[in-house]
């Protein structure tokens, strides 16, 4: 039976890239002896998580960091992304991997309760994960593309069902929240405990994110209460624990949900290093100069320093190459800043320079051939930052700034945030929160969506795009059409799904 399931999952993986609805009908996936054993739920859910990896293992950072002010180019990039000049022929525009994951969720939701002699308590955690993952895929999808077709049943083979229009943003939101509610109900019966599987806490975190995305601040604040004084989830206490969020996510009490990745089963997790920092190739993006200089300022603030700097880029290498000269803005061009080492473990063979009495390296920069990165998608710090943002929106800025101080202190920066802003200015407090989020979540796919959520995308990115365009010697248009905050839909979707034709709500050509 396991071989049958793996064959079907493998067959789904090999589906044509032409169309998100290019999938086998349920009648082809099920047989008289299929979904007849309880063990098959775990096997099918493995396929759900495999599709999740395909959808976001590389695109987490592409969608969330690479168009934003988090990065600058190293010269080895796709300028379409860096300049926000996206085109419908780009592979990242395709819905295929997203809907492949959703399709598998749909099948699990429909079939798990039909397994003979199964109790609700037995299928509850598996169907809860299916509902939760479907909600998560739709949440990511609506942030990336805006309106989406809602495909929530297994395909029966009918050609009429292929032509599915995009639903309204309100309907997509309702679907996400409905799936979260159902997942929570099932997890209340039987919860999932691993950091690598969606469970009850992940659903509360996701619902918090949804409320914040739609500016429902009171609901978001109440949702964040789930994590307050919850002993199962604790903020990393210091820089060592902060680093272990990424190097040991299975045991970190700050991690709520991370992507399981096993080199033996999955091969190299090459997408993230190839984009953000790889030892065996030229990654296209590096930390922005503005972020780097903010970290340097904190080194000399006299009020502690921010350990996220040396846990994000290889400052040991910067220091060594600069012959032990104290770090300054000038080190932005030094070797080392180009490589993000957030997921890198310590180098067990770090070479020691006896004459200078310093190690030449601290961390092993990842490569694209044998990396095993368990990317973090949900963690407690995000809950705290979003709680601070909601508090500020509700006129409780002093409480918001207290949270910022708590998050700063755990990474060694002791400056009181209330001394930097006018606490009566909601805008100033919000900008400070956004800065702290930028430093915290670099390389975790958050920044672009932070700017959209708070309404700052164009005012932040317009001058940056103008400068990037000027530097490239092309016509300076700045941000351009506001609609380009979304990715274009892959051009082949319009060929295969006629219900999309005529939908002019995206500023991209249909082909």
Coordinates of C-alpha atoms in Angstrom, one line a residue:
X1 CA 0.0 0.0 0.0
X2 CA 2.8 2.4 0.8
X3 CA 4.3 1.9 -2.6
X4 CA 1.0 2.7 -4.2
X5 CA 0.8 6.0 -2.3
X6 CA 4.4 6.9 -3.0
X7 CA 3.8 6.2 -6.7
X8 CA 0.7 8.5 -6.7
X9 CA 2.6 11.2 -4.9
X10 CA 5.5 10.9 -7.3
X11 CA 3.1 11.0 -10.2
X12 CA 1.6 14.2 -8.9
X13 CA 5.0 15.7 -8.6
X14 CA 5.6 15.1 -12.2
X15 CA 2.5 16.8 -13.4
X16 CA 2.8 19.2 -16.3
X17 CA 3.8 22.8 -15.5
X18 CA 1.2 24.1 -18.0
X19 CA -1.6 24.7 -15.7
X20 CA -2.5 24.6 -12.0
X21 CA -5.6 22.5 -12.8
X22 CA -3.5 19.9 -14.7
X23 CA -4.2 17.1 -12.3
X24 CA -5.6 13.6 -12.3
X25 CA -9.2 13.2 -11.4
X26 CA -10.1 11.5 -8.1
X27 CA -11.3 8.5 -10.0
X28 CA -7.8 7.9 -11.3
X29 CA -6.2 8.4 -7.8
X30 CA -8.4 6.1 -5.9
X31 CA -9.0 2.3 -6.2
X32 CA -10.9 -0.3 -4.2
X33 CA -7.9 -0.7 -1.8
X34 CA -6.8 2.9 -1.6
X35 CA -7.3 5.0 1.6
X36 CA -8.2 1.7 3.3
X37 CA -5.6 1.8 6.0
X38 CA -4.9 4.3 8.8
X39 CA -1.2 4.4 8.0
X40 CA -1.9 5.9 4.6
X41 CA -2.8 9.2 6.2
X42 CA 0.8 9.8 7.3
X43 CA 2.0 8.8 3.8
X44 CA -0.4 11.2 2.1
X45 CA 0.4 14.0 4.5
X46 CA 4.1 13.5 3.6
X47 CA 3.1 14.3 0.1
X48 CA 1.3 17.5 1.3
X49 CA 4.5 18.6 3.0
X50 CA 6.6 17.7 0.0
X51 CA 4.4 19.9 -2.2
X52 CA 4.7 22.7 0.4
X53 CA 8.5 22.4 0.1
X54 CA 8.3 22.7 -3.6
X55 CA 6.1 25.8 -3.4
X56 CA 8.1 27.8 -0.8
X57 CA 11.6 26.3 -0.2
X58 CA 13.0 28.8 -2.7
X59 CA 10.1 31.3 -3.0
X60 CA 9.9 32.2 0.6
X61 CA 12.8 34.6 0.2
X62 CA 12.1 35.4 -3.5
X63 CA 8.6 36.6 -2.6
X64 CA 9.5 38.3 0.7
X65 CA 13.0 39.7 0.5
X66 CA 14.4 40.0 -3.0
X67 CA 12.1 42.9 -4.3
X68 CA 12.4 44.8 -1.0
X69 CA 14.8 47.2 0.6
X70 CA 16.3 44.2 2.6
X71 CA 18.8 43.6 -0.2
X72 CA 21.1 45.0 -2.7
X73 CA 22.6 43.2 -5.7
X74 CA 25.9 41.5 -5.8
X75 CA 25.8 41.7 -9.6
X76 CA 24.5 38.1 -10.1
X77 CA 20.8 38.5 -10.1
X78 CA 17.6 38.4 -12.1
X79 CA 17.0 42.1 -12.6
X80 CA 13.3 41.6 -13.2
X81 CA 12.9 40.7 -9.5
X82 CA 15.3 43.3 -8.2
X83 CA 13.7 46.1 -10.3
X84 CA 10.1 44.8 -9.7
X85 CA 9.9 44.4 -13.5
X86 CA 8.1 41.0 -13.3
X87 CA 6.8 39.2 -16.3
X88 CA 4.2 36.4 -16.7
X89 CA 6.8 34.0 -18.2
X90 CA 8.8 33.8 -15.0
X91 CA 8.7 30.4 -13.3
X92 CA 7.9 32.0 -10.0
X93 CA 4.6 33.3 -11.5
X94 CA 3.3 29.8 -11.8
X95 CA 0.5 28.6 -9.5
X96 CA 1.4 24.9 -10.1
X97 CA 3.2 24.1 -6.9
X98 CA 0.7 26.0 -4.8
X99 CA -2.3 24.2 -6.2
X100 CA -0.5 20.9 -6.2
X101 CA -0.2 21.3 -2.4
X102 CA -3.9 22.4 -2.2
X103 CA -5.0 19.5 -4.3
X104 CA -3.4 17.0 -2.0
X105 CA -5.0 18.8 1.0
X106 CA -8.4 18.5 -0.7
X107 CA -7.9 14.8 -1.2
X108 CA -6.9 14.2 2.4
X109 CA -9.8 16.2 3.7
X110 CA -12.3 14.2 1.6
X111 CA -10.8 10.7 2.1
X112 CA -9.5 10.5 5.6
X113 CA -12.9 10.2 7.3
X114 CA -13.9 7.4 4.8
X115 CA -11.1 5.0 5.9
X116 CA -12.8 1.9 7.3
X117 CA -13.2 1.6 11.1
X118 CA -11.4 4.9 11.7
X119 CA -12.2 7.1 14.8
X120 CA -12.4 10.9 14.5
X121 CA -9.6 11.1 17.1
X122 CA -7.4 9.0 14.8
X123 CA -7.8 11.1 11.7
X124 CA -8.1 14.5 13.5
X125 CA -4.4 15.4 13.5
X126 CA -4.0 14.5 9.8
X127 CA -7.1 16.2 8.5
X128 CA -6.3 19.2 10.8
X129 CA -2.9 19.5 9.0
X130 CA -4.6 19.2 5.6
X131 CA -7.0 22.1 6.5
X132 CA -4.2 24.1 8.1
X133 CA -1.9 23.7 5.1
X134 CA -4.7 24.6 2.7
X135 CA -5.2 27.8 4.7
X136 CA -1.5 28.5 4.7
X137 CA -1.2 28.0 0.9
X138 CA -4.1 30.3 0.3
X139 CA -2.7 32.9 2.7
X140 CA 0.7 32.9 0.9
X141 CA -1.0 32.9 -2.4
X142 CA -3.3 35.8 -1.8
X143 CA -0.5 37.9 -0.5
X144 CA 1.6 37.1 -3.6
X145 CA -1.1 37.2 -6.3
X146 CA -4.1 38.9 -4.8
X147 CA -7.3 37.1 -5.9
X148 CA -7.1 33.4 -6.5
X149 CA -9.3 30.6 -7.7
X150 CA -10.8 28.6 -4.8
X151 CA -10.3 24.9 -5.5
X152 CA -11.5 23.0 -2.5
X153 CA -12.7 19.7 -3.8
X154 CA -11.0 16.8 -5.5
X155 CA -11.5 17.0 -9.3
X156 CA -14.0 14.6 -10.7
X157 CA -12.7 14.8 -14.2
X158 CA -15.3 17.2 -15.5
X159 CA -13.9 19.6 -18.1
X160 CA -16.3 22.3 -16.9
X161 CA -14.5 22.3 -13.5
X162 CA -11.3 23.4 -15.2
X163 CA -12.5 26.9 -16.0
X164 CA -12.4 28.5 -12.5
X165 CA -12.3 32.3 -12.1
X166 CA -10.4 34.0 -9.4
X167 CA -12.5 34.6 -6.3
X168 CA -12.8 38.0 -4.6
X169 CA -10.3 38.9 -1.9
X170 CA -13.1 38.7 0.6
X171 CA -14.0 35.1 -0.4
X172 CA -10.4 34.0 -0.2
X173 CA -10.1 35.5 3.2
X174 CA -13.3 33.7 4.3
X175 CA -11.9 30.4 3.0
X176 CA -8.6 30.9 4.9
X177 CA -10.4 31.6 8.2
X178 CA -12.8 28.8 7.7
X179 CA -10.0 26.3 7.1
X180 CA -8.2 27.6 10.2
X181 CA -11.3 27.2 12.3
X182 CA -11.7 23.6 11.1
X183 CA -8.1 22.8 11.7
X184 CA -8.3 24.2 15.3
X185 CA -11.4 22.1 16.0
X186 CA -9.6 19.0 14.9
X187 CA -6.4 19.9 16.7
X188 CA -8.5 20.4 19.9
X189 CA -9.4 16.7 19.5
X190 CA -5.9 15.5 18.8
X191 CA -3.0 18.0 18.4
X192 CA 0.3 17.7 16.4
X193 CA 3.3 18.4 18.5
X194 CA 6.3 18.5 16.2
X195 CA 7.8 21.9 15.1
X196 CA 7.9 20.4 11.6
X197 CA 4.1 19.8 11.3
X198 CA 1.3 22.3 11.5
X199 CA -0.5 22.1 14.8
X200 CA -2.7 24.1 17.1
X201 CA -0.2 26.8 17.8
X202 CA 0.6 27.3 14.2
X203 CA -3.1 27.8 13.5
X204 CA -3.3 30.5 16.1
X205 CA -0.2 32.2 14.7
X206 CA -1.6 32.0 11.2
X207 CA -5.0 33.5 12.3
X208 CA -3.1 36.3 13.9
X209 CA -1.2 37.0 10.7
X210 CA -4.5 36.9 8.7
X211 CA -6.2 39.4 11.1
X212 CA -3.1 41.7 10.8
X213 CA -3.1 41.4 7.0
X214 CA -6.7 42.6 7.0
X215 CA -6.1 45.3 9.6
X216 CA -8.4 43.8 12.2
X217 CA -6.2 44.9 15.2
X218 CA -8.5 44.0 18.1
X219 CA -9.0 40.5 16.8
X220 CA -5.3 40.2 16.2
X221 CA -4.5 41.3 19.7
X222 CA -6.9 38.8 21.2
X223 CA -5.4 36.1 19.0
X224 CA -1.9 36.8 20.2
X225 CA -3.1 36.2 23.8
X226 CA -2.9 32.5 23.1
X227 CA 0.9 32.8 23.2
X228 CA 1.2 35.0 26.2
X229 CA 2.4 33.0 29.3
X230 CA 2.2 29.8 27.1
X231 CA 5.1 27.7 28.5
X232 CA 5.3 25.7 25.3
X233 CA 6.6 28.7 23.4
X234 CA 9.3 30.9 24.8
X235 CA 11.4 33.7 23.1
X236 CA 15.1 32.9 22.6
X237 CA 16.8 34.2 25.8
X238 CA 20.1 35.3 24.3
X239 CA 22.2 35.3 21.1
X240 CA 23.0 31.6 21.4
X241 CA 19.4 30.6 21.6
X242 CA 18.6 33.1 18.8
X243 CA 21.0 31.4 16.5
X244 CA 19.6 28.0 17.4
X245 CA 16.2 29.0 16.1
X246 CA 17.8 28.4 12.6
X247 CA 20.4 25.7 13.3
X248 CA 18.3 23.6 15.7
X249 CA 14.6 24.4 14.9
X250 CA 13.4 21.0 16.1
X251 CA 14.2 21.9 19.7
X252 CA 13.9 25.6 19.7
X253 CA 11.0 26.8 21.9
X254 CA 10.7 29.9 19.8
X255 CA 9.9 27.9 16.6
X256 CA 6.2 27.3 15.9
X257 CA 6.6 25.8 12.4
X258 CA 9.6 25.1 10.3
X259 CA 10.1 23.2 7.0
X260 CA 11.4 19.7 7.5
X261 CA 14.2 19.0 5.1
X262 CA 16.3 15.8 5.0
X263 CA 19.3 15.6 2.7
X264 CA 18.9 11.8 2.3
X265 CA 15.3 12.0 1.2
X266 CA 15.2 15.5 -0.4
X267 CA 18.7 16.2 -1.7
X268 CA 20.3 19.6 -1.4
X269 CA 18.2 22.5 0.0
X270 CA 19.9 24.7 -2.6
X271 CA 17.3 27.4 -3.2
X272 CA 17.9 29.5 -0.1
X273 CA 21.8 29.4 -0.1
X274 CA 21.9 30.1 -3.9
X275 CA 19.9 33.3 -3.3
X276 CA 21.1 34.5 0.1
X277 CA 24.6 33.2 0.6
X278 CA 26.4 30.2 -0.9
X279 CA 30.1 29.2 -0.6
X280 CA 30.3 27.5 -4.0
X281 CA 28.6 30.1 -6.2
X282 CA 27.8 33.8 -6.5
X283 CA 24.5 34.5 -4.7
X284 CA 22.6 37.3 -6.2
X285 CA 21.6 39.3 -3.1
X286 CA 23.3 40.7 0.0
X287 CA 22.1 42.6 3.1
X288 CA 21.3 46.2 2.2
X289 CA 23.8 48.9 3.1
X290 CA 21.2 50.7 5.2
X291 CA 20.6 47.6 7.4
X292 CA 24.3 47.0 7.7
X293 CA 24.9 50.6 8.9
X294 CA 22.0 50.4 11.4
X295 CA 23.7 47.3 12.9
X296 CA 27.1 49.1 12.9
X297 CA 25.5 52.1 14.7
X298 CA 24.3 49.8 17.4
X299 CA 27.8 48.4 17.9
X300 CA 28.9 51.9 19.0
X301 CA 25.7 53.1 20.7
X302 CA 27.1 52.6 24.2
X303 CA 23.9 50.8 25.0
X304 CA 24.9 47.2 24.1
X305 CA 25.0 45.9 20.6
X306 CA 22.8 43.8 18.4
X307 CA 24.0 40.2 18.1
X308 CA 21.7 39.6 15.1
X309 CA 24.5 41.2 13.0
X310 CA 27.1 38.5 13.6
X311 CA 24.5 35.8 13.5
X312 CA 23.3 36.9 10.1
X313 CA 26.5 37.8 8.3
X314 CA 30.1 36.6 8.8
X315 CA 31.6 39.5 10.8
X316 CA 34.6 37.3 11.8
X317 CA 35.6 37.2 8.2
X318 CA 34.9 40.9 7.8
X319 CA 37.1 41.7 10.8
X320 CA 39.9 39.4 9.8
X321 CA 40.1 40.7 6.2
X322 CA 40.2 44.2 7.5
X323 CA 43.3 43.4 9.6
X324 CA 41.5 43.7 12.9
X325 CA 40.4 47.3 12.2
X326 CA 37.2 48.1 14.2
X327 CA 34.1 47.6 12.1
X328 CA 32.7 50.6 10.2
X329 CA 30.4 51.6 7.4
X330 CA 33.4 51.0 5.0
X331 CA 33.2 47.2 5.7
X332 CA 30.1 47.0 3.7
X333 CA 32.2 46.3 0.6
X334 CA 34.5 43.8 2.4
X335 CA 34.4 40.1 1.8
X336 CA 31.9 38.3 4.0
X337 CA 28.9 40.7 4.0
X338 CA 27.7 39.2 0.7
X339 CA 27.0 35.8 2.5
X340 CA 24.1 35.4 4.9
X341 CA 25.0 32.7 7.5
X342 CA 21.7 32.7 9.4
X343 CA 21.3 28.9 8.9
X344 CA 25.0 28.1 9.1
X345 CA 26.5 26.0 11.9
X346 CA 29.9 26.8 13.4
X347 CA 32.9 25.8 11.4
X348 CA 34.5 22.8 13.2
X349 CA 37.8 23.4 11.3
X350 CA 38.0 27.1 11.6
X351 CA 41.6 28.2 10.9
X352 CA 43.4 30.2 13.6
X353 CA 45.8 33.0 12.6
X354 CA 48.5 32.9 15.3
X355 CA 50.1 36.1 14.3
X356 CA 46.9 38.1 14.5
X357 CA 45.4 35.9 17.3
X358 CA 42.1 35.6 15.5
X359 CA 40.1 32.9 13.8
X360 CA 39.6 33.3 10.0
X361 CA 36.1 32.1 10.1
X362 CA 33.2 31.4 12.5
X363 CA 30.5 29.8 10.5
X364 CA 30.3 27.3 7.6
X365 CA 28.8 29.2 4.7
X366 CA 26.2 26.9 3.1
X367 CA 26.6 25.6 -0.4
X368 CA 24.1 24.5 -3.0
X369 CA 25.1 20.9 -3.3
X370 CA 24.7 19.4 0.2
X371 CA 22.8 22.0 2.2
X372 CA 20.1 20.7 4.6
X373 CA 18.2 23.8 5.7
X374 CA 15.1 23.6 7.8
X375 CA 13.7 27.0 7.0
X376 CA 11.7 28.7 9.7
X377 CA 8.2 29.9 8.7
X378 CA 6.6 30.7 12.0
X379 CA 8.2 31.8 15.3
X380 CA 7.2 33.5 18.5
X381 CA 9.1 36.7 17.7
X382 CA 6.6 37.3 14.9
X383 CA 3.8 37.0 17.3
X384 CA 5.4 39.6 19.7
X385 CA 6.1 42.1 16.9
X386 CA 2.6 41.8 15.5
X387 CA 1.2 42.2 18.9
X388 CA 3.2 45.4 19.3
X389 CA 2.0 46.6 16.0
X390 CA -1.7 45.9 16.9
X391 CA -1.2 47.6 20.3
X392 CA 0.1 50.7 18.6
X393 CA -2.8 50.8 16.2
X394 CA -5.1 50.6 19.1
X395 CA -3.5 53.6 20.8
X396 CA -1.5 51.6 23.3
X397 CA 2.0 52.7 22.2
X398 CA 3.7 52.4 25.6
X399 CA 2.8 48.7 25.7
X400 CA 4.1 48.3 22.1
X401 CA 7.4 49.9 22.9
X402 CA 7.8 47.7 26.0
X403 CA 7.6 44.7 23.7
X404 CA 10.2 46.2 21.4
X405 CA 12.5 46.7 24.4
X406 CA 12.0 43.1 25.4
X407 CA 12.9 41.8 21.9
X408 CA 15.9 44.1 21.7
X409 CA 17.3 43.1 25.1
X410 CA 17.3 39.4 24.2
X411 CA 19.8 40.1 21.4
X412 CA 22.0 42.5 23.4
X413 CA 20.7 45.9 22.4
X414 CA 19.7 47.8 25.5
X415 CA 18.6 51.2 24.2
X416 CA 15.1 52.2 25.4
X417 CA 12.9 52.4 22.3
X418 CA 10.7 55.1 24.0
X419 CA 13.6 57.5 23.8
X420 CA 13.9 57.2 20.0
X421 CA 10.3 58.1 19.1
X422 CA 7.4 60.3 20.2
X423 CA 5.2 57.7 21.8
X424 CA 2.2 59.8 20.9
X425 CA 3.0 59.5 17.2
X426 CA 1.5 56.2 15.9
X427 CA 3.5 56.7 12.7
X428 CA 6.8 57.0 14.4
X429 CA 6.2 54.0 16.6
X430 CA 5.1 51.9 13.6
X431 CA 8.2 52.8 11.7
X432 CA 10.3 51.7 14.6
X433 CA 8.5 48.4 14.8
X434 CA 9.0 47.9 11.1
X435 CA 12.7 48.6 11.5
X436 CA 13.1 46.0 14.2
X437 CA 11.2 43.5 12.1
X438 CA 13.5 44.2 9.2
X439 CA 16.6 43.4 11.3
X440 CA 14.9 40.4 12.9
X441 CA 13.5 38.6 9.9
X442 CA 16.1 39.2 7.2
X443 CA 16.1 36.3 4.8
X444 CA 12.8 34.9 6.3
X445 CA 10.4 36.2 3.6
X446 CA 8.7 38.9 5.7
X447 CA 9.7 42.4 4.6
X448 CA 7.7 42.8 1.4
X449 CA 4.5 41.7 3.1
X450 CA 5.3 43.9 6.1
X451 CA 5.4 46.9 3.8
X452 CA 2.1 46.0 2.0
X453 CA 0.3 45.3 5.3
X454 CA 1.2 48.6 6.8
X455 CA 0.7 50.6 3.6
X456 CA 4.3 51.7 3.3
X457 CA 5.3 49.7 0.2
X458 CA 5.3 52.5 -2.3
X459 CA 6.7 55.3 -0.1
X460 CA 9.6 53.0 0.9
X461 CA 10.3 51.3 -2.4
X462 CA 9.6 54.1 -4.9
X463 CA 12.9 56.0 -4.2
X464 CA 14.8 52.7 -4.0
X465 CA 13.5 51.5 -7.4
X466 CA 14.2 55.0 -8.8
X467 CA 17.8 54.7 -7.7
X468 CA 18.2 51.1 -8.9
X469 CA 16.8 52.1 -12.3
X470 CA 19.2 55.1 -12.5
X471 CA 22.1 52.9 -11.5
X472 CA 21.2 50.4 -14.3
X473 CA 20.9 53.2 -16.8
X474 CA 17.2 52.5 -17.7
X475 CA 14.3 54.9 -17.7
X476 CA 13.5 55.9 -14.1
X477 CA 9.8 55.2 -13.4
X478 CA 10.0 54.5 -9.7
X479 CA 7.5 52.0 -8.3
X480 CA 5.2 52.5 -11.2
X481 CA 1.7 50.9 -11.2
X482 CA 0.6 50.1 -7.6
X483 CA -0.8 46.8 -8.9
X484 CA 2.7 45.5 -9.4
X485 CA 2.8 44.8 -5.7
X486 CA 1.4 41.5 -6.8
X487 CA 3.2 38.9 -9.0
X488 CA 1.8 38.4 -12.4
X489 CA 0.0 35.2 -13.2
X490 CA 1.9 32.7 -15.3
X491 CA 0.9 33.3 -18.9
X492 CA 0.0 29.6 -19.5
X493 CA -2.7 29.8 -16.9
X494 CA -4.7 32.0 -19.2
X495 CA -4.3 29.5 -22.0
X496 CA -5.7 26.6 -20.0
X497 CA -8.3 28.3 -17.8
X498 CA -10.5 30.4 -19.9
X499 CA -12.3 31.8 -16.9
X500 CA -9.3 34.0 -16.2
X501 CA -9.5 35.8 -19.6
X502 CA -10.9 39.2 -19.4
X503 CA -9.9 39.6 -15.7
X504 CA -8.2 43.0 -15.9
X505 CA -7.6 43.5 -12.2
X506 CA -3.9 42.8 -12.5
X507 CA -1.7 45.3 -14.3
X508 CA 0.1 42.6 -16.3
X509 CA -0.8 41.4 -19.8
X510 CA -2.7 38.2 -20.0
X511 CA 0.1 36.7 -22.1

